[in-house]
XYZ file of C-alpha atoms in Angstrom:
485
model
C -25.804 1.672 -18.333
C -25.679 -1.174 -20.969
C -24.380 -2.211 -24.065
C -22.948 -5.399 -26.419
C -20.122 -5.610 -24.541
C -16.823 -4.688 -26.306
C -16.385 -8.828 -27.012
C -19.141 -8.811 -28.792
C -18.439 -5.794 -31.362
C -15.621 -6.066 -33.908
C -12.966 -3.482 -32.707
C -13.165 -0.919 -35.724
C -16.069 -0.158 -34.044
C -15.664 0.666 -31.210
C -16.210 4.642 -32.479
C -17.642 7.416 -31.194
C -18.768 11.160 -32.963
C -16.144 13.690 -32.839
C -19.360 15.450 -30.895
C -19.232 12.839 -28.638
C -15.735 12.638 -27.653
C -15.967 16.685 -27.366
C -18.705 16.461 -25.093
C -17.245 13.449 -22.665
C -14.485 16.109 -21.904
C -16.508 18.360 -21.271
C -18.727 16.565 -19.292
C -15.750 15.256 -16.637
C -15.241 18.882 -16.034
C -18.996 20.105 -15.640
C -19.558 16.758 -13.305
C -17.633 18.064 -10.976
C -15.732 21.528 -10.949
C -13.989 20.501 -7.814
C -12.821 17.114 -8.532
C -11.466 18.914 -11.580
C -9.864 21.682 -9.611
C -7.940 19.381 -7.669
C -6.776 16.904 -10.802
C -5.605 20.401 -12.573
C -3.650 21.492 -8.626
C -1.898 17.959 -8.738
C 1.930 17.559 -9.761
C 2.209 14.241 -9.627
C 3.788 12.811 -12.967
C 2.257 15.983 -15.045
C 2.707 19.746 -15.093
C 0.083 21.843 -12.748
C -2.921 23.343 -14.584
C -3.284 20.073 -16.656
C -5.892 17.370 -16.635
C -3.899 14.144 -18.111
C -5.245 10.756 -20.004
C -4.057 9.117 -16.856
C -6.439 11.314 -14.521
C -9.583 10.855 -17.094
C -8.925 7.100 -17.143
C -8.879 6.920 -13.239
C -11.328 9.443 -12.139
C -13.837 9.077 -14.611
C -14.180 6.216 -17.207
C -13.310 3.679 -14.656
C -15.523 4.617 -12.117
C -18.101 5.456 -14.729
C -17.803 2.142 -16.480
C -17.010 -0.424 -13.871
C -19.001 -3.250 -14.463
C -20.359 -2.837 -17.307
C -18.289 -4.652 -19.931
C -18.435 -1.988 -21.826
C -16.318 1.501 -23.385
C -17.498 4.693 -23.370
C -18.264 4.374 -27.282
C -20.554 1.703 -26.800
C -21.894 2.276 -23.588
C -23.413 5.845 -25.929
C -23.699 3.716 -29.111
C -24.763 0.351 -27.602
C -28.135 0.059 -30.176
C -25.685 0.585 -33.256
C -22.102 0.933 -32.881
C -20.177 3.243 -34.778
C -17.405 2.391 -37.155
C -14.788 4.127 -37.448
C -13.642 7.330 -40.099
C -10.897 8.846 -38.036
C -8.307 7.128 -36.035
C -6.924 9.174 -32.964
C -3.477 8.621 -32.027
C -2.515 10.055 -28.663
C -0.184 10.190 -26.272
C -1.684 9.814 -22.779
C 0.212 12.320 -20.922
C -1.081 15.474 -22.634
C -3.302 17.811 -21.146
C -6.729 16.549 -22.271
C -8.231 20.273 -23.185
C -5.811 21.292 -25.211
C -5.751 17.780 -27.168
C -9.640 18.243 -27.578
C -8.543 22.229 -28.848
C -5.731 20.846 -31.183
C -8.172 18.222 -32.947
C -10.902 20.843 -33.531
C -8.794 22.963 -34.653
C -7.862 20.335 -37.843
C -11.089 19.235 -38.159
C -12.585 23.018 -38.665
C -9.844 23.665 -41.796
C -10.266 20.382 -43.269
C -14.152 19.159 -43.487
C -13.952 16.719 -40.544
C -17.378 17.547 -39.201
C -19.004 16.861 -35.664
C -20.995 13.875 -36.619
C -17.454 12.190 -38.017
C -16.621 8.983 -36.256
C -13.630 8.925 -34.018
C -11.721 5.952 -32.893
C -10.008 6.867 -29.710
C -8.432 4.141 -27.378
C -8.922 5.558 -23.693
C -12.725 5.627 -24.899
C -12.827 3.109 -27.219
C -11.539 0.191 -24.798
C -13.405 -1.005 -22.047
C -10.718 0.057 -19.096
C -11.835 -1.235 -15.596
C -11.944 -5.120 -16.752
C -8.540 -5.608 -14.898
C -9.689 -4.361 -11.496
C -10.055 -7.181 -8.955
C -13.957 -8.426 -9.140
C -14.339 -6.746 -12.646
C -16.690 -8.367 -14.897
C -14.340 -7.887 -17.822
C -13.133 -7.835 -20.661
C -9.462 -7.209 -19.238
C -6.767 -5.433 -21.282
C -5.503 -8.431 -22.967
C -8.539 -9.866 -23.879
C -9.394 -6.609 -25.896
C -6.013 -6.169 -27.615
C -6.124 -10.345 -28.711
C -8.217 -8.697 -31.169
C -5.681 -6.580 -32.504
C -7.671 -3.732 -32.078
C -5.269 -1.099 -33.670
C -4.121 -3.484 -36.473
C -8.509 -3.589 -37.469
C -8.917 -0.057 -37.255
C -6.160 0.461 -39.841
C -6.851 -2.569 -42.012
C -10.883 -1.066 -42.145
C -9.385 1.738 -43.650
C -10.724 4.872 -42.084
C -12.414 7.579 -44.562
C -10.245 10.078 -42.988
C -7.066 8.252 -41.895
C -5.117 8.786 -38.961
C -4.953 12.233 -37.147
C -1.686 12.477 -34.588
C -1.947 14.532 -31.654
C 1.068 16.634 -31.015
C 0.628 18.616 -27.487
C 3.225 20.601 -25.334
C 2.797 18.506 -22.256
C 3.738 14.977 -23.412
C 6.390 13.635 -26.245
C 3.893 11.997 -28.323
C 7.128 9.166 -29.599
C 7.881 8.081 -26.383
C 4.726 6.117 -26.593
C 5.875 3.117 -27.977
C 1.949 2.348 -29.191
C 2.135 5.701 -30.906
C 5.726 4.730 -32.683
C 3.638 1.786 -34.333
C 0.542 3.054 -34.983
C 2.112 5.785 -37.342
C 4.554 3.050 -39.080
C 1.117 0.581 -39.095
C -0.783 3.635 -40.912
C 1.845 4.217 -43.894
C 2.530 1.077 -44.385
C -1.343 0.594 -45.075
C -1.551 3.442 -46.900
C -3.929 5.055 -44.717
C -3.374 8.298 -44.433
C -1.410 10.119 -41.322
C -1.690 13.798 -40.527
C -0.616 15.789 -37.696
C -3.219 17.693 -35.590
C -0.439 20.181 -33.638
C -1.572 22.192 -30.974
C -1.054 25.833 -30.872
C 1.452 25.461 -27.663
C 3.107 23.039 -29.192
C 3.664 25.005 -32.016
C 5.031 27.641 -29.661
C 7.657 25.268 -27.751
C 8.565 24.104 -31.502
C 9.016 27.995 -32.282
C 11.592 28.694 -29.215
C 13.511 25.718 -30.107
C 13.839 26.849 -33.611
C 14.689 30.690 -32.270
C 17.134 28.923 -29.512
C 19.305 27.649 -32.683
C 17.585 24.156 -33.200
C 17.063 23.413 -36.981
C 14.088 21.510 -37.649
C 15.507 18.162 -37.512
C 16.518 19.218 -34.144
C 12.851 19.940 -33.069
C 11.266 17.014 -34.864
C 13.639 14.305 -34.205
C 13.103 11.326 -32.063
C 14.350 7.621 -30.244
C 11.789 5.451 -31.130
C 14.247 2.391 -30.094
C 13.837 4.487 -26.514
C 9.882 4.735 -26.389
C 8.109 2.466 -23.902
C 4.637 0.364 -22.837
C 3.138 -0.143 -20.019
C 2.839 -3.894 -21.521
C 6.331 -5.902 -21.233
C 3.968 -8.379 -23.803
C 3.076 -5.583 -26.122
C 6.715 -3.969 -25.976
C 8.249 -7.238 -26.442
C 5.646 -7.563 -29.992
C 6.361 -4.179 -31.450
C 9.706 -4.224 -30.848
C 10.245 -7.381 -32.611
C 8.046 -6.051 -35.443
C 9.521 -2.954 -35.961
C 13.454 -4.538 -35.581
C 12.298 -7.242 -38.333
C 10.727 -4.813 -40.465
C 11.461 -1.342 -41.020
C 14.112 -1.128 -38.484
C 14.753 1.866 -35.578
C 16.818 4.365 -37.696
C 14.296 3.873 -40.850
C 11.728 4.473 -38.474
C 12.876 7.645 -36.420
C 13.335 9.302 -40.074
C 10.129 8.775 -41.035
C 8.434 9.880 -38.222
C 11.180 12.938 -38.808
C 9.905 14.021 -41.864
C 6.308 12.961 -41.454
C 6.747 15.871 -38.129
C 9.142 18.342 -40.388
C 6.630 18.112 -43.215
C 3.438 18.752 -40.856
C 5.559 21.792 -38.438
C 6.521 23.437 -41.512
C 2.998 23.350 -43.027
C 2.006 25.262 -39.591
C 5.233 27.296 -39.906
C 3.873 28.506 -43.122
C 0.564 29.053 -42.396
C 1.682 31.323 -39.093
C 4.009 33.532 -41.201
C 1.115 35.903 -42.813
C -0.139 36.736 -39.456
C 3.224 37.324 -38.044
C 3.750 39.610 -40.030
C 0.390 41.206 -39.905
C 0.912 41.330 -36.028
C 4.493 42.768 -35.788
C 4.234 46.338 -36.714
C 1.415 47.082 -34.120
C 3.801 45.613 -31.472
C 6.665 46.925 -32.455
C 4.796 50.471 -32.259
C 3.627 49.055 -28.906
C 7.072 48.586 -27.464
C 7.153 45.159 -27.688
C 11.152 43.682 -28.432
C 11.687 42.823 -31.938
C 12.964 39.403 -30.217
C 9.748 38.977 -28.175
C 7.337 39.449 -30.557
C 6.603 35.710 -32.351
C 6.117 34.095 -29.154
C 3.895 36.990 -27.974
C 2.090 36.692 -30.833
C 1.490 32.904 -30.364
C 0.973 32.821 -27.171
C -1.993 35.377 -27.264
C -3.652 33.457 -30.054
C -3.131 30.146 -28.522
C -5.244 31.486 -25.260
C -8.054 33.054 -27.428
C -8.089 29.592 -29.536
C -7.916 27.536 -26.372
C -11.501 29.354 -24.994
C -12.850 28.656 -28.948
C -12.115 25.510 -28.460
C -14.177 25.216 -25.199
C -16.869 27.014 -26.435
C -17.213 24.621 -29.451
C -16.912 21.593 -26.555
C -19.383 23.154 -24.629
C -21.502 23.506 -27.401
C -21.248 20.082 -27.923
C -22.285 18.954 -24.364
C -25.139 21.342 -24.774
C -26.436 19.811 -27.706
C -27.232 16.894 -26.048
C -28.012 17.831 -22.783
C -30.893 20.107 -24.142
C -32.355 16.750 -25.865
C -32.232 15.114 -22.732
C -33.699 17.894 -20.731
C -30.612 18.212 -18.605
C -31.161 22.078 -17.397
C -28.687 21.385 -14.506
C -26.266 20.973 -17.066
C -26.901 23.872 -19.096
C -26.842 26.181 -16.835
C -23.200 24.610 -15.660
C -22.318 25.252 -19.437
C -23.551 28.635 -19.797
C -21.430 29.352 -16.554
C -18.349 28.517 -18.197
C -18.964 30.589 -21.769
C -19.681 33.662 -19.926
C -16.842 33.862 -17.529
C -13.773 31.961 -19.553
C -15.225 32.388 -23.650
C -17.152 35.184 -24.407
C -14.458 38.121 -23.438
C -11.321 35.928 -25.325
C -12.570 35.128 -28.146
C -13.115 39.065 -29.061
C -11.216 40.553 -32.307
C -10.815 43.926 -30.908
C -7.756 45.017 -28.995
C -9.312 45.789 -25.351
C -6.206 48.117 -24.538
C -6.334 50.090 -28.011
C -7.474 50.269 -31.513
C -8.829 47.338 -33.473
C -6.126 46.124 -34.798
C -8.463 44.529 -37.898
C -8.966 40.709 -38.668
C -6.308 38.352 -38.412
C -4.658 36.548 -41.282
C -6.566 33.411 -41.214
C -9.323 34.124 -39.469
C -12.549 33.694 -42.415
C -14.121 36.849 -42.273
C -17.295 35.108 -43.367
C -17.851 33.947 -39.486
C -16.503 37.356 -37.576
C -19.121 38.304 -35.458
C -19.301 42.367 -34.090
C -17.710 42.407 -30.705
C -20.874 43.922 -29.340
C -22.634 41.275 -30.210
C -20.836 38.744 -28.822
C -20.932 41.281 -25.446
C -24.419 40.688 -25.702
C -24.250 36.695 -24.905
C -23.673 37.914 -21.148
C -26.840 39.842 -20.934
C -29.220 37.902 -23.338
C -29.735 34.205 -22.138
C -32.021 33.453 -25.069
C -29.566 34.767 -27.749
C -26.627 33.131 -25.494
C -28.474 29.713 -25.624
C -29.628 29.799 -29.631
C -25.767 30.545 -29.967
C -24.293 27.608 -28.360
C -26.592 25.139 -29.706
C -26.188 26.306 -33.724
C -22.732 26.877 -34.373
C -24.253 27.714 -37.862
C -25.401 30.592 -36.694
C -21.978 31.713 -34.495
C -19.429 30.920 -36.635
C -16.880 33.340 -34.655
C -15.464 30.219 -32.412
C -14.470 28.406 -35.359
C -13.068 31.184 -37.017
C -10.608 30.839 -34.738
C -10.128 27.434 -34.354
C -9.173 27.768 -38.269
C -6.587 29.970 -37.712
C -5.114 27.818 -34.795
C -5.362 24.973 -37.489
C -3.118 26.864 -39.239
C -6.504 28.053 -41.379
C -8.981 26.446 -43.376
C -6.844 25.895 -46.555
C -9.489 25.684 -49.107
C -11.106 29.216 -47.708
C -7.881 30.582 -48.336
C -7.697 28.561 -51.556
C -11.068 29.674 -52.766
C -10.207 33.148 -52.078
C -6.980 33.194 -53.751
C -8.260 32.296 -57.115
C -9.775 34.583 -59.803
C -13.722 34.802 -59.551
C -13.741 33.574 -63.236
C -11.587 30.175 -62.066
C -14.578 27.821 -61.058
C -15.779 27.869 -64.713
C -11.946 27.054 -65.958
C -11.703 24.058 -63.465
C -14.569 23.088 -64.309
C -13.544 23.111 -68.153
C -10.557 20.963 -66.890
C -12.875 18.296 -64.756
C -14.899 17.542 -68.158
C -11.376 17.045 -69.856
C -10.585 14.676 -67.124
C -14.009 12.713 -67.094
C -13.340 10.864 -70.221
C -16.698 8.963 -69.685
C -18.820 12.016 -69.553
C -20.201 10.814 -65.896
C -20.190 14.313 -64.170
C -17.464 12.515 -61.189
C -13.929 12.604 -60.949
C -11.192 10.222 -58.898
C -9.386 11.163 -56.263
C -5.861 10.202 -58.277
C -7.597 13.349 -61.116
C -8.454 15.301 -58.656
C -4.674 15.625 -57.656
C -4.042 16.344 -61.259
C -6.357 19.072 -61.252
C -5.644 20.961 -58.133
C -1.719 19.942 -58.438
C -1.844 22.345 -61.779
C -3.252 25.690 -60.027
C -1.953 28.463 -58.556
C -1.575 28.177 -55.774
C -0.917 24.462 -56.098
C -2.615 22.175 -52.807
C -0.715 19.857 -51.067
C -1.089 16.166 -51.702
C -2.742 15.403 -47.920
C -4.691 18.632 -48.082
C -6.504 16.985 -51.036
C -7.134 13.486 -49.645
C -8.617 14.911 -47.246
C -10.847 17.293 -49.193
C -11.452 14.483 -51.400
C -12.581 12.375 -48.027
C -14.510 15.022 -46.879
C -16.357 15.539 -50.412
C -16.958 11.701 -50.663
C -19.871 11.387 -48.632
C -21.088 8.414 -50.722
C -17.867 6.630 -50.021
C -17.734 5.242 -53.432
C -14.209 7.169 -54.566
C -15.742 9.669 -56.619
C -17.391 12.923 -56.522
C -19.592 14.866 -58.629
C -17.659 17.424 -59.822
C -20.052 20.644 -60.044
C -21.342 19.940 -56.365
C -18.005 19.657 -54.689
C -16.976 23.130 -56.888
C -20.073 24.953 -55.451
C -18.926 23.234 -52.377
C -15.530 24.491 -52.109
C -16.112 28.221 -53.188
C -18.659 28.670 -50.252
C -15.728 27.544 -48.493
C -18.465 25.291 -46.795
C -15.965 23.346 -44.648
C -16.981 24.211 -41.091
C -17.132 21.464 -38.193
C -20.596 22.649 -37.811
């Protein structure tokens, strides 16, 4: 009920954990199943069955902030605030589950952990201070401090993760337009975080004869903001610098580049998928969609699991049994059946390209959550120990690329890249650069993207000093020890 006050705290850090943010969701739909129920029924400015930015804004921060001078973030991190790894950018019309799905999803395949700091606006910024008889801050007092420009200019371990959802075009934010032209031109690091819907809408446009500039194209000059200050400022920035056609291709082939990384990644279990459906009776012209739209539902309850996992975690330290039990409630009757391997009509159709099957867990056993409520709890609060939900929040990331890396490569290859890291460490220090880490993992087979190693390399640097020690991080990476647990 108190904190600094968002004045009083430079703006980059304003953060909050990933574990946090996961568990605020969460909590807005525990608080009150009905309120929630009626938010998902409405169709006013948003499709039915969603829960918007707009509604979480309204129906919860505001009302749970409102007078306090203070965000979310701080109002949970008022003794120390948090500053900033990860920057969120976001459109505010998506549905709010499946953005909190998408960004788990990344964040289990690339070493983003629960504990990583987030930076996301809606939470970040105190939001009532505009009301009539609000203590404040308002909305322009907050962004005088340039809030978005700080974030970037702190430089963020991880960079900037961009939500792309089904229910809301993230460019016609014009916010959104410059935060991704504010990243690159910082160097700080943009990558796409593309929900599994959205991947499916982006998959009918492609099968509907769109080419992927077709499905990734966009009008910034046609994005828009709330603001008429804040449009008038980006627009001038943006027309002096870059310019609007500049701009729309590099947002272009920052989206081509990301949708054909997912494109890729989807192909092996495609393929893996199409001969039992084809035996099924399934159209040969049905069967990609089918494919993604079953996965998307059993990665959508993963991803609630993991979120109610991390409401659980801290409402057992605060004794919050009420809460608990509203949790347990909601793996039982919309997680524990979905997020099964087997085929419940027929024969198990075997793992899913992937899917690590380090974390598979025997269907039976994950029957038994129902019936065991010790077992059920010790589950949800140590996602050490069930791994299953993030095996398939992996695969709806598109899979955790250095599993599939570290499987891919010959048992004898540690001790050969290894052999090549001493080469590289001319000073004998046992560490190695990011810039010869590229080098290294550039050269194999098969070769790593360049933002799939900055952000190993981010997620490696714990010390934050721009080097790792070489042996570790190999021992690291071959236990495929990446999971947002």
């Amino acid at each position: 009920a108190s904190g600094p006050g968002n004045l009083n705290v430079p703006p980059e850090d304003w953060g909050m954990t990933l574990r946090q943010w996961a568990a605020f969701i969460m909590s807005c739909r525990i608080a009150s199943p009905e309120k929630w129920q009626e938010l998902e029924n409405s169709t006013d400015r948003k499709r039915e069955g969603d829960v918007n930015l707009y509604q979480i804004c309204d129906h919860y921060v505001k009302p749970w902030t409102r007078n306090l001078g203070n965000s979310i973030a701080l109002l949970l991190n008022g003794d120390k605030p948090l500053k900033a790894e990860l920057m969120i950018s976001h459109a505010w019309g998506e549905d709010i589950i499946e953005s909190m799905v998408a960004v788990l999803s990344k964040a289990s395949c690339t070493g983003i952990q629960l504990d990583t700091v987030i930076w996301f606006c809606t939470f970040a910024q105190y939001q009532p201070g505009d009301e009539e008889g609000d203590c404040g801050p308002g909305v322009a007092a907050q962004l005088a401090l340039d809030p978005f420009k700080r974030v970037i200019a702190s430089n963020p371990r991880f960079g900037m993760l961009v939500i792309h959802t089904s229910a809301a075009e993230l460019y016609t934010r014009l916010w959104c337009v410059y935060e991704v032209n504010a990243a690159q031109d910082a160097l700080v690091v943009p990558f796409a975080a593309m929900s599994m819907t959205y991947f499916l809408q982006a998959l009918e446009g492609l099968g509907n004869g769109k080419d992927m500039e077709d499905v990734c194209r966009c009008s910034s000059a046609s994005a828009e903001c709330w603001s008429p200050d804040d449009k008038a400022m980006i627009q001038e920035e943006i027309a002096k610098g870059i310019g609007w056609g500049n701009l729309d291709c590099k947002i272009m082939d920052f989206r081509m580049k990301a949708l054909q990384k997912v494109l890729d990644g989807y192909v092996p279990l495609l393929d893996w998928a199409r001969p039992h459906l084809l035996k099924a009776g399934v159209p040969a012209d049905d069967i990609s969609a089918m494919i993604v739209f079953q996965v998307a539902e059993i990665v959508r309850r993963a991803g609630i699991y993991v979120g109610c996992h991390c409401l659980a975690t801290i409402a057992e330290c605060n004794k919050e049994e009420a809460y608990m039990d509203a949790i347990e409630t909601i793996v039982v009757s919309e997680c524990v059946d979905a997020i099964k391997v087997n085929d419940p009509d027929g024969p198990d159709m075997g793992l899913p390209p992937g899917f690590d099957p380090a974390k598979r867990v025997p269907d039976e056993d994950i029957e038994g959550l129902k019936s065991d409520p010790t077992r059920r709890r010790e589950c949800l609060l140590n996602l050490e120990a069930f791994q299953h939900p993030i095996g398939w929040l992996e695969l709806g990331g598109g899979g955790n690329f250095v599993a599939s890396y570290a499987q891919e490569v010959e048992k004898d290859a540690m001790q050969r890249i290894i052999e090549v890291f001493k080469r590289l460490d001319t000073g004998g220090c046992g560490s190695i650069s990011k810039d010869k880490l590229r080098q290294v993992f550039f050269c194999t087979d098969p070769p790593m993207a360049e933002s799939d190693v900055d952000l190993l390399f981010a997620a490696a640097d714990t010390k934050g000093d721009s080097k790792i020690d070489y042996e570790e991080f190999l021992g690291w990476l071959f236990k495929s020890n990446l999971a947002i647990s």
